Each structure stands twice: as structure tokens, then as C-alpha cells.
Short mmCIF file of C-alpha atoms and ligand atoms in Angstrom, two decimals:
data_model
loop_
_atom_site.label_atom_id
_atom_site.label_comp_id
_atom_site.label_asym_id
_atom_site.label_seq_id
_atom_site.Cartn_x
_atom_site.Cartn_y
_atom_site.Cartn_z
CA UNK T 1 136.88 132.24 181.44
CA UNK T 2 135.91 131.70 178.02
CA UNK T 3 134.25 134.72 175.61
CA UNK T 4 132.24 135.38 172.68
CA UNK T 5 134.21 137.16 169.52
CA UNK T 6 132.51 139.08 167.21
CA UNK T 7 133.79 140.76 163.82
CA UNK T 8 132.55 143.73 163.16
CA UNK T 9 131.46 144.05 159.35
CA UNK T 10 134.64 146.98 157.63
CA UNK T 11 132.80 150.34 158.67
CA UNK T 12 130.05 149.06 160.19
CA UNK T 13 131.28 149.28 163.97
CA UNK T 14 129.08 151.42 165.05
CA UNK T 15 126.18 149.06 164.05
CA UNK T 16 127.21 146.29 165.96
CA UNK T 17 128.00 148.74 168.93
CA UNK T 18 124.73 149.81 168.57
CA UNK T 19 123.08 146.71 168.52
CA UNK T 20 124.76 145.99 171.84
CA UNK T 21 123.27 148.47 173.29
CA UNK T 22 119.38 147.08 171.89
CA UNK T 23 120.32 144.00 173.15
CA UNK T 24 121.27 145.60 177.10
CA UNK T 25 124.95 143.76 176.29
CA UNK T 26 127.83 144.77 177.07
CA UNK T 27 130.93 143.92 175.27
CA UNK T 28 134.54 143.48 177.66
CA UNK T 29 137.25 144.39 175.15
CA UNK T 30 137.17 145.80 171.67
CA UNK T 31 140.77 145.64 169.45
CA UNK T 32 140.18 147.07 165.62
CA UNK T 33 136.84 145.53 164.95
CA UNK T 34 136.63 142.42 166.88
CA UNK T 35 134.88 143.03 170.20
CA UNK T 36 134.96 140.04 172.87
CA UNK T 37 131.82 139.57 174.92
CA UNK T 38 132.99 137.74 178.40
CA UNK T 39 130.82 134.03 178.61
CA UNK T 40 128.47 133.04 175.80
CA UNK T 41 126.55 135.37 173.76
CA UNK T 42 123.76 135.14 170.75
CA UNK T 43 124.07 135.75 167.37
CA UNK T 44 124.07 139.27 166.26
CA UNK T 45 123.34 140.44 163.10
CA UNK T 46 125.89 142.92 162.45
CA UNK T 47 128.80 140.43 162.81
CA UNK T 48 130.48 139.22 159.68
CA UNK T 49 131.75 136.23 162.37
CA UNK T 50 130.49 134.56 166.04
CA UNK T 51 133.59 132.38 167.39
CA UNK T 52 132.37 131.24 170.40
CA UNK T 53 134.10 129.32 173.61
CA UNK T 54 137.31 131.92 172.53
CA UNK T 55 140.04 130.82 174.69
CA UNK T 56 143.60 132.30 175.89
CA UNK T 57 146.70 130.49 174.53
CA UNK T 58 149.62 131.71 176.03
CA UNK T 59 152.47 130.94 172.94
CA UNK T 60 156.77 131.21 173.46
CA UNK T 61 157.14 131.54 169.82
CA UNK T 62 155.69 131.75 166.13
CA UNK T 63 156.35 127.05 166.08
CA UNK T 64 154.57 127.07 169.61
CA UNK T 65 152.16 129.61 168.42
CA UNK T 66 151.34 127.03 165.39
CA UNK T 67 151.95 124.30 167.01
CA UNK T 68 149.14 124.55 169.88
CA UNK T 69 146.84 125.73 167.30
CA UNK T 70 147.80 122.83 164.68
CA UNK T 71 146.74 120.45 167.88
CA UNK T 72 143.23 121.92 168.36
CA UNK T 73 141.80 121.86 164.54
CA UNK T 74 143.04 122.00 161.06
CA UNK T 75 141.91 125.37 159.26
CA UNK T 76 142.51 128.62 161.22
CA UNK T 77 141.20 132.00 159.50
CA UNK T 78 143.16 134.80 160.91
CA UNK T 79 141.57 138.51 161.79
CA UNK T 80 144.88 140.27 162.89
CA UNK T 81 144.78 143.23 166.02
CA UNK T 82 147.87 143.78 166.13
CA UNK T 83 151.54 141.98 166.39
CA UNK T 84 150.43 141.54 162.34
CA UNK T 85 153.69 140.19 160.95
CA UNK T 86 154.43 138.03 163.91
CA UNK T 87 150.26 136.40 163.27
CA UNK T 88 150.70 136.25 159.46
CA UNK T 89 154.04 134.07 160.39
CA UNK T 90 152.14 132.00 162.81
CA UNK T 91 149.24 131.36 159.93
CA UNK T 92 152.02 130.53 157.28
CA UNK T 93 152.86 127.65 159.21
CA UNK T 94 149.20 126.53 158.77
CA UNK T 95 147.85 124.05 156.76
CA UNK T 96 146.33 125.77 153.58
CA UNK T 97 142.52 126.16 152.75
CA UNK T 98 140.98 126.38 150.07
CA UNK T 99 140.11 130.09 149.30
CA UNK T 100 139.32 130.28 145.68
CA UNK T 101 135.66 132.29 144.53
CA UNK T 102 132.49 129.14 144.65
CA UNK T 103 130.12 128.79 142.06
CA UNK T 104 126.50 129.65 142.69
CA UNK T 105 125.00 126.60 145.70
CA UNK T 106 128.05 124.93 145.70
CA UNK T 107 128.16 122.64 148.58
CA UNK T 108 129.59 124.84 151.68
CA UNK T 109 133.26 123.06 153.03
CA UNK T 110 132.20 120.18 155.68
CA UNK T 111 135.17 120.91 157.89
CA UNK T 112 135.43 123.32 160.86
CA UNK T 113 136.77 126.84 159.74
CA UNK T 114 138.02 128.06 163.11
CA UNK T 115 139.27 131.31 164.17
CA UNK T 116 142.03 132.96 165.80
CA UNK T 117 143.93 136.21 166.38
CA UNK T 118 147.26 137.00 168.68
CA UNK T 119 145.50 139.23 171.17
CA UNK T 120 148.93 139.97 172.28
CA UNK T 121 152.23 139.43 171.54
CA UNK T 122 152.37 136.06 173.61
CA UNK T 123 148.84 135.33 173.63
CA UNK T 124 146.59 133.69 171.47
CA UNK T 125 142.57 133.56 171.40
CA UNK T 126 141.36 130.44 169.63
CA UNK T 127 138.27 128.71 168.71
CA UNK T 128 137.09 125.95 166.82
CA UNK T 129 133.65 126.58 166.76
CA UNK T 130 132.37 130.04 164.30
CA UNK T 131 129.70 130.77 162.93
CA UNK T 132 130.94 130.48 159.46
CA UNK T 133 132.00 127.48 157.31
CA UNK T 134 134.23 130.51 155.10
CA UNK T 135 137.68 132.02 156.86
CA UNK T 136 136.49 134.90 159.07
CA UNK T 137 132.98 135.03 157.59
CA UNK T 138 134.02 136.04 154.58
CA UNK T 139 133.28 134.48 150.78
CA UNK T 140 132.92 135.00 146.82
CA UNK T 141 131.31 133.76 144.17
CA UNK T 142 132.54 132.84 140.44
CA UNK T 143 130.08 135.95 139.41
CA UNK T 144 128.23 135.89 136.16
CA UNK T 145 129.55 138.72 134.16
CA UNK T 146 126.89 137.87 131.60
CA UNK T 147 123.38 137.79 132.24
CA UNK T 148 122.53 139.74 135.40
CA UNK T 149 121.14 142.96 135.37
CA UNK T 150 122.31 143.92 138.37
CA UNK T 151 124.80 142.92 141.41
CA UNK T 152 121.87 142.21 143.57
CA UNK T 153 121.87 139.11 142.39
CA UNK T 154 124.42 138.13 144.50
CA UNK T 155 123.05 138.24 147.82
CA UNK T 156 120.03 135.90 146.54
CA UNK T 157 122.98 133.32 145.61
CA UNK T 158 124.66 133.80 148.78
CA UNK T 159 121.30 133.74 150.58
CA UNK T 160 120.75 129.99 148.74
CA UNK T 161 123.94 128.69 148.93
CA UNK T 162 124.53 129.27 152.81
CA UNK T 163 121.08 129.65 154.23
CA UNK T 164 118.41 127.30 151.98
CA UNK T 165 121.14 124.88 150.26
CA UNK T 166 117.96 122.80 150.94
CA UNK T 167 116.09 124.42 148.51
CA UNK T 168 114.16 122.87 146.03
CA UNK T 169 113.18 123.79 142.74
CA UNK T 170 109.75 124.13 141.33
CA UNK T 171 106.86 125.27 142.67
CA UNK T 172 105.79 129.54 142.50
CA UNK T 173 108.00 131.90 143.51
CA UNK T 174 106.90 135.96 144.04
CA UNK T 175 110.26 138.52 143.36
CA UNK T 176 109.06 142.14 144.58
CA UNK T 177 110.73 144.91 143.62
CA UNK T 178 112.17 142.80 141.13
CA UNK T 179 113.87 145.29 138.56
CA UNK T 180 116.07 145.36 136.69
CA UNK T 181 115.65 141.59 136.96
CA UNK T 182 118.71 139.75 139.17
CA UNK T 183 116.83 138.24 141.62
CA UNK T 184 113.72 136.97 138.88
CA UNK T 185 116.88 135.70 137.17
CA UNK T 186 118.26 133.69 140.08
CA UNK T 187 114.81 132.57 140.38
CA UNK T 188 114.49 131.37 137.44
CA UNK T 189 117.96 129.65 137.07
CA UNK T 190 116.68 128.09 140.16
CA UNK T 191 114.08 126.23 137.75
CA UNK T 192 110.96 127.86 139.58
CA UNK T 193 107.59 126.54 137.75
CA UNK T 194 106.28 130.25 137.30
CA UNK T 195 108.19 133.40 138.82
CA UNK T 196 105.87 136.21 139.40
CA UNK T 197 108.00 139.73 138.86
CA UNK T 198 106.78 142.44 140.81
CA UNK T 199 108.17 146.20 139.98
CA UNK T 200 107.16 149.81 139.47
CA UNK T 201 110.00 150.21 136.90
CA UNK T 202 109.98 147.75 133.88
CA UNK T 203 111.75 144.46 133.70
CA UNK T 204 115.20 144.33 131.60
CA UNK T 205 113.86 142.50 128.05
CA UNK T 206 116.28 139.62 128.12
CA UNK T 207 115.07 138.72 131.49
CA UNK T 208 111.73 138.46 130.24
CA UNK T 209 113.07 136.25 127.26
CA UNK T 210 114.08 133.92 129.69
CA UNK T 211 109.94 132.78 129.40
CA UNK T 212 108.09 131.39 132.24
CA UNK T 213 107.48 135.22 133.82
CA UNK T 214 104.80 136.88 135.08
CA UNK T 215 105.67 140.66 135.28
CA UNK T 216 103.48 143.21 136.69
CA UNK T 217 104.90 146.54 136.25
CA UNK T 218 102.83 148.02 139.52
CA UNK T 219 103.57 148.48 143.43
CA UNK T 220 103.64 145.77 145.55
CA UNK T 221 102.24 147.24 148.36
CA UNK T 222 98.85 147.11 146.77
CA UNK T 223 99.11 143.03 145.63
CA UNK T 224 96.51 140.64 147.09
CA UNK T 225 97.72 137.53 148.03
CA UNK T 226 94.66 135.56 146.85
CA UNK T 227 95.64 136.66 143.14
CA UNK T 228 98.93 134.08 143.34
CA UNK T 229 97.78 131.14 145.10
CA UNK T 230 100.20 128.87 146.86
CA UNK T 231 103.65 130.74 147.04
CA UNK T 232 107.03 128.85 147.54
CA UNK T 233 109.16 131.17 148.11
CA UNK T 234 108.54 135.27 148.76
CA UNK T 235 111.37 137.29 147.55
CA UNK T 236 111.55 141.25 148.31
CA UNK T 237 114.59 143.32 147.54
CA UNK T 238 112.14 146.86 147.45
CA UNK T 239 113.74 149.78 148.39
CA UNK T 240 111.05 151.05 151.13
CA UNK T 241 110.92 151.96 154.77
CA UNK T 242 111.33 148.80 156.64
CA UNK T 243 107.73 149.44 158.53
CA UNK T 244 105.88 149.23 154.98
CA UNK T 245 107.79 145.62 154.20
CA UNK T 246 106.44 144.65 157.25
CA UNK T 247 102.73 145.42 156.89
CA UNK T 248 103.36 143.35 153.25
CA UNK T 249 105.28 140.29 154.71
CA UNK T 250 102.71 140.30 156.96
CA UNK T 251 99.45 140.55 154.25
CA UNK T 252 100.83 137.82 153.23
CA UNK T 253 101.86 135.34 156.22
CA UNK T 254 98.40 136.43 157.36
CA UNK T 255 97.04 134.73 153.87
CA UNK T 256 98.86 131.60 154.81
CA UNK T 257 100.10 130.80 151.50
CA UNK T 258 103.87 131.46 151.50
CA UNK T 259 105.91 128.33 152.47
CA UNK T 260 109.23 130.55 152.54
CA UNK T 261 110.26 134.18 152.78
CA UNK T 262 113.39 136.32 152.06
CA UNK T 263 113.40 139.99 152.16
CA UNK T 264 115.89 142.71 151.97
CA UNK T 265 115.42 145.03 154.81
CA UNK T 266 116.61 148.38 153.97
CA UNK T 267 117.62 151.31 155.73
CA UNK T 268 117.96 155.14 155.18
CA UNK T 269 120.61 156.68 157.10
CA UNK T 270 119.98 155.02 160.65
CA UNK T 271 119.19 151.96 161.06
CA UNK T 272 115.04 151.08 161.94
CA UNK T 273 115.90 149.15 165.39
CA UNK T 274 112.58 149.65 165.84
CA UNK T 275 110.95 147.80 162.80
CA UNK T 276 114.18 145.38 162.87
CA UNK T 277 113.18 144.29 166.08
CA UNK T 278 109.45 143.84 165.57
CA UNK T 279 110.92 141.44 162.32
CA UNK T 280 112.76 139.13 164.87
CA UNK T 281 109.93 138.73 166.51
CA UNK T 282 108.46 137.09 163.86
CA UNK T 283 108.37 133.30 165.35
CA UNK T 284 111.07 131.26 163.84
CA UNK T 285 112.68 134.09 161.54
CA UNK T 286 116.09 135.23 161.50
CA UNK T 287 117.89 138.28 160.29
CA UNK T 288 121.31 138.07 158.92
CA UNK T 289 123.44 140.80 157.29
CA UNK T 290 124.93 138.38 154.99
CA UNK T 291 128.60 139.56 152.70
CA UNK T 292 126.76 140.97 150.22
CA UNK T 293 125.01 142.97 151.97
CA UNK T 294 125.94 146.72 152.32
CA UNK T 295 124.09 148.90 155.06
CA UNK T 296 120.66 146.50 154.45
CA UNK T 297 119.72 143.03 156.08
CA UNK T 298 118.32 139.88 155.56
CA UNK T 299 115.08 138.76 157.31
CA UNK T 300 114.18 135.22 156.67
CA UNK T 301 111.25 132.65 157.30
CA UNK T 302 111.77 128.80 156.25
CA UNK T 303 108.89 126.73 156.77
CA UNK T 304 106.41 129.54 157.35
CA UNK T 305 103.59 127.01 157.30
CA UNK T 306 105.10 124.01 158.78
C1 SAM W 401 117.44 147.36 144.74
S1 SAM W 401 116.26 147.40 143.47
C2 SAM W 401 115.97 145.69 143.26
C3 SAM W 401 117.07 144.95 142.50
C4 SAM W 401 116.63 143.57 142.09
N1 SAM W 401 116.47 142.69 143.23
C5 SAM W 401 117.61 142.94 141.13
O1 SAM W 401 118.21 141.92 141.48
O2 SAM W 401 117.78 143.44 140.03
C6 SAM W 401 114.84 147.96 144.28
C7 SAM W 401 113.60 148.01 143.42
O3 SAM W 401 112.49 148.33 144.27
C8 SAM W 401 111.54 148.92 143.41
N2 SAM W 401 110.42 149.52 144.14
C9 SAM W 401 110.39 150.61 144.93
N3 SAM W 401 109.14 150.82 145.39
C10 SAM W 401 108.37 149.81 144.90
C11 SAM W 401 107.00 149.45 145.04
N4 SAM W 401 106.15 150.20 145.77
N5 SAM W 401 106.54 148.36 144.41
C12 SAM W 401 107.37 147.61 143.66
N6 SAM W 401 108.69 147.89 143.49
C13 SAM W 401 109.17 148.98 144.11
C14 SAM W 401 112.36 149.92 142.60
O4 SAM W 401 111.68 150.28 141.42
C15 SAM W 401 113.63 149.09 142.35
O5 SAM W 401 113.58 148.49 141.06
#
């Protein structure tokens, strides 16, 4: 019997609990926040971490412990449930990773991160293959104390460093609900041709300074695609119900001019399963609740015209 391990994001158990539930799965066993899902499951979006094909190790000390894990792979990140000083013990006798902050689309580590926790005392579950290339799903960036506005910025770095490294420069991007201006400046340290900066509130000045902006201090819900031609990349961090960022994402798939979307889906107290779902649906989108995220997803679309 192998199972499915997912990490709970910190506080957010009852979202992933929930989204069980959406789903019609049910989860076998559930120590602190790592719940274990008997067989293979799919990727849920309130996870932090997948490790799938978990398997029992059954260990007769901390040098077995690392020993049997040291045969199966070389980096280990560790999500104690208990037993913690006997697990931190076991990882100390790991080879090191590298753990220090990345700068903005660095390339991710090549290697396997794998996973593991002692489940009990003299048993190990183990597994090679997460869904992360970070230790337990979790990474930082060198931040930029400087220029941005904001600390939004930082899920549209984490966003193109782990899900579009591929991402080119040039061409048009649209940023909607763009203000104070972290995301238009990501965009345009990502050497964008022409950023168009959509916002009811006004752009910070030094963004603007930074040249090569359109800004339209308006709402976005009443933009017509037609006015902005072909579209690279659609970017929308606006705080709205998730319902009226779907009628907009869709304006504008339905104009068949936007090679790429990423949007913010936000949420008021509960979280829209309803809306969320009808997103997934979306052919060949995913949603992600990436690190940066707080109680908000990501909902993305690469190749939107392919
Ligand atoms: C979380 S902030 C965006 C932060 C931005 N991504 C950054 O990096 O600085 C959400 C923005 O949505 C904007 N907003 C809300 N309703 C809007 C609408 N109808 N049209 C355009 N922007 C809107 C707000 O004015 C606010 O600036």
C-alpha cells in the first residue's frame, strides 16, 4: 500500500479539508497538517506539498533511520508529526541542501527534493517524488527592499520563477488592478515591449518613471479587449468577487487575443468553491495557491491560443 501526502498550508487546514470534501475524497489519516490519502491522488490546490508513492520504512535507530533514507535519494525535507527530536536527529545525518533565499527566475534546483516524516517512532514514510523542487514546498526570494510598491510583487516572481521560467520577454502585457504598481513593475523588469496598467486608484509616480507604461486610472471590468490588440500575457491581482474575474478572463479569452493568463483569485471570508471550480474548468488551466499567497489563489492559462 502506497499513499498520497499532502501538507496542509499553516492555518489553512480547513481549506484543504474542505476541498476534500468538493472533490468526494476522502483522506485515511491526518497527523498536525499532513493528511495521507491511501493510493494515488491529484493535485490539490490547498497543499503547500504532493509527495506521492509515500511508503512505510520501518527504522531500528536514528543511523538506520538515515541510512535507508540516504539509499533511496539525496535531499530529504522533513515536516515533523511527532517523535520531533528523534526526526531532526535522523535529518542531521543528511546530506545538506541548499536553503538560502533565490533571486527573482533563478533557475529552480535540478535534483529531486524528496520528503519524509517519522510517522511513528519506528516508522518512516518516504518519497522521492513531490511536487516541489523547494524542501516541503516551501521557498524565498532575495526581496527587493527598494523599488516595489508593494509585497504583491512577490507572488508574480514566484509565479515566473516556478510556473513560466519559460517566459519570454517582449511582446504586450495587460496588469489589472495594478496599483500601487508591483506587479507593472515585475512586468516591466521582465522587459515587456509596452505594459498596459489598469487601476481605479492611481499608479505610484516612480513606477510610472520607469517609461514604457500605459496607465488607465479606470475599472477593468468595463475594458474592451479590441482597444489592446494582441496580449502576451494577462495579469489580474483585483480585489473582486471571484464570479466578476471570471466574466473578464473570459471577455477576453472570448476575444482570442491573450496568449497567457495569470490572475489572483480572491476570496472574502469563505472560499467561492463555486466560481473556483467553474475556473478549473477552464481547458488546460490550473489553480495553484502558490507561498505567497495568503487566503487567495492562482488561476493560470499558458498557451491560451495554442
Ligand atoms: C491587491 S491590490 C493590487 C496590488 C498590485 N498587484 C501590486 O503589485 O501593487 C488590488 C487592486 O485592485 C484594485 N481594484 C479594485 N477594483 C477594481 C476595478 N474594478 N478595476 C480596476 N482595479 C480595481 C484596487 O484599487 C487595488 O489597487
Amino acid at each position: 500500500m502506497h499513499y498520497t501526502g499532502y501538507l496542509a498550508i499553516h492555518d489553512m487546514e480547513s481549506e484543504l479539508e474542505r476541498e476534500f470534501e468538493v472533490r468526494g475524497m476522502k483522506f485515511a489519516f491526518k497527523k498536525e497538517r499532513l493528511y495521507l490519502v491511501e493510493g494515488d491522488g491529484p493535485d490539490m490546490i490547498w497543499a503547500q506539498m504532493t509527495a506521492r508513492n509515500l511508503e512505510k520504512i520501518t527504522i531500528t535507530s536514528i543511523n538506520d533511520g538515515a541510512s535507508k533514507l540516504k539509499e533511496k535519494g539525496r535531499n530529504w525535507g522533513l515536516f515533523t508529526v511527532g517523535h520531533h527530536r528523534r526526526a531532526q536527529l535522523i535529518q542531521d545525518e543528511l546530506p545538506k541542501y541548499n536553503t538560502k533565499p533565490i533571486p527573482f527566475r533563478h533557475p529552480l534546483p535540478s535534483s529531486p527534493m524528496g520528503f519524509w516524516t517519522l510517522w511513528e517512532q519506528d516508522e518512516i514514510l518516504a518519497t522521492q517524488v513531490t511536487s516541489s523542487p523547494f524542501a516541503i514546498g516551501e521557498m524565498d526570494f532575495q526581496e527587493d527592499k527598494v523599488m516595489p510598491p508593494s509585497r504583491a510583487y512577490l507572488k508574480l516572481w514566484e509565479f515566473f520563477t516556478v510556473y513560466a521560467p519559460e517566459a519570454i520577454a517582449g511582446g504586450t502585457a495587460i496588469d489589472v488592478g495594478s496599483c500601487p504598481g508591483g506587479w507593472t513593475w515585475v512586468l516591466r523588469t521582465l522587459e515587456f515591449d509596452k505594459v498596459h496598467s489598469v487601476d481605479k486608484a492611481p499608479i505610484e509616480k516612480r513606477i510610472m518613471d520607469l517609461g514604457r507604461i500605459d496607465f488607465r486610472q479606470e475599472s477593468a471590468f468595463g475594458l474592451d479587449p479590441k482597444d489592446f490588440g494582441e496580449i502576451d500575457w494577462f495579469c489580474s491581482d483585483i480585489i473582486c468577487y471571484p464570479e466578476r474575474l471570471l466574466t473578464l478572463v473570459n471577455k477576453f479569452r472570448a476575444a482570442g487575443t491573450v496568449k497567457n493568463f495569470v490572475c489572483t483569485i480572491k476570496y472574502q471570508a469563505e472560499t467561492d468553491w463555486e466560481a473556483t471550480m467553474k475556473f478549473l474548468e477552464i481547458p488546460g488551466s490550473r489553480i495553484v495557491h502558490l507561498h505567497h499567497n495568503k487566503h487567495e489563489v492562482t488561476w493560470f492559462l499558458k498557451g491560451a491560443n495554442a
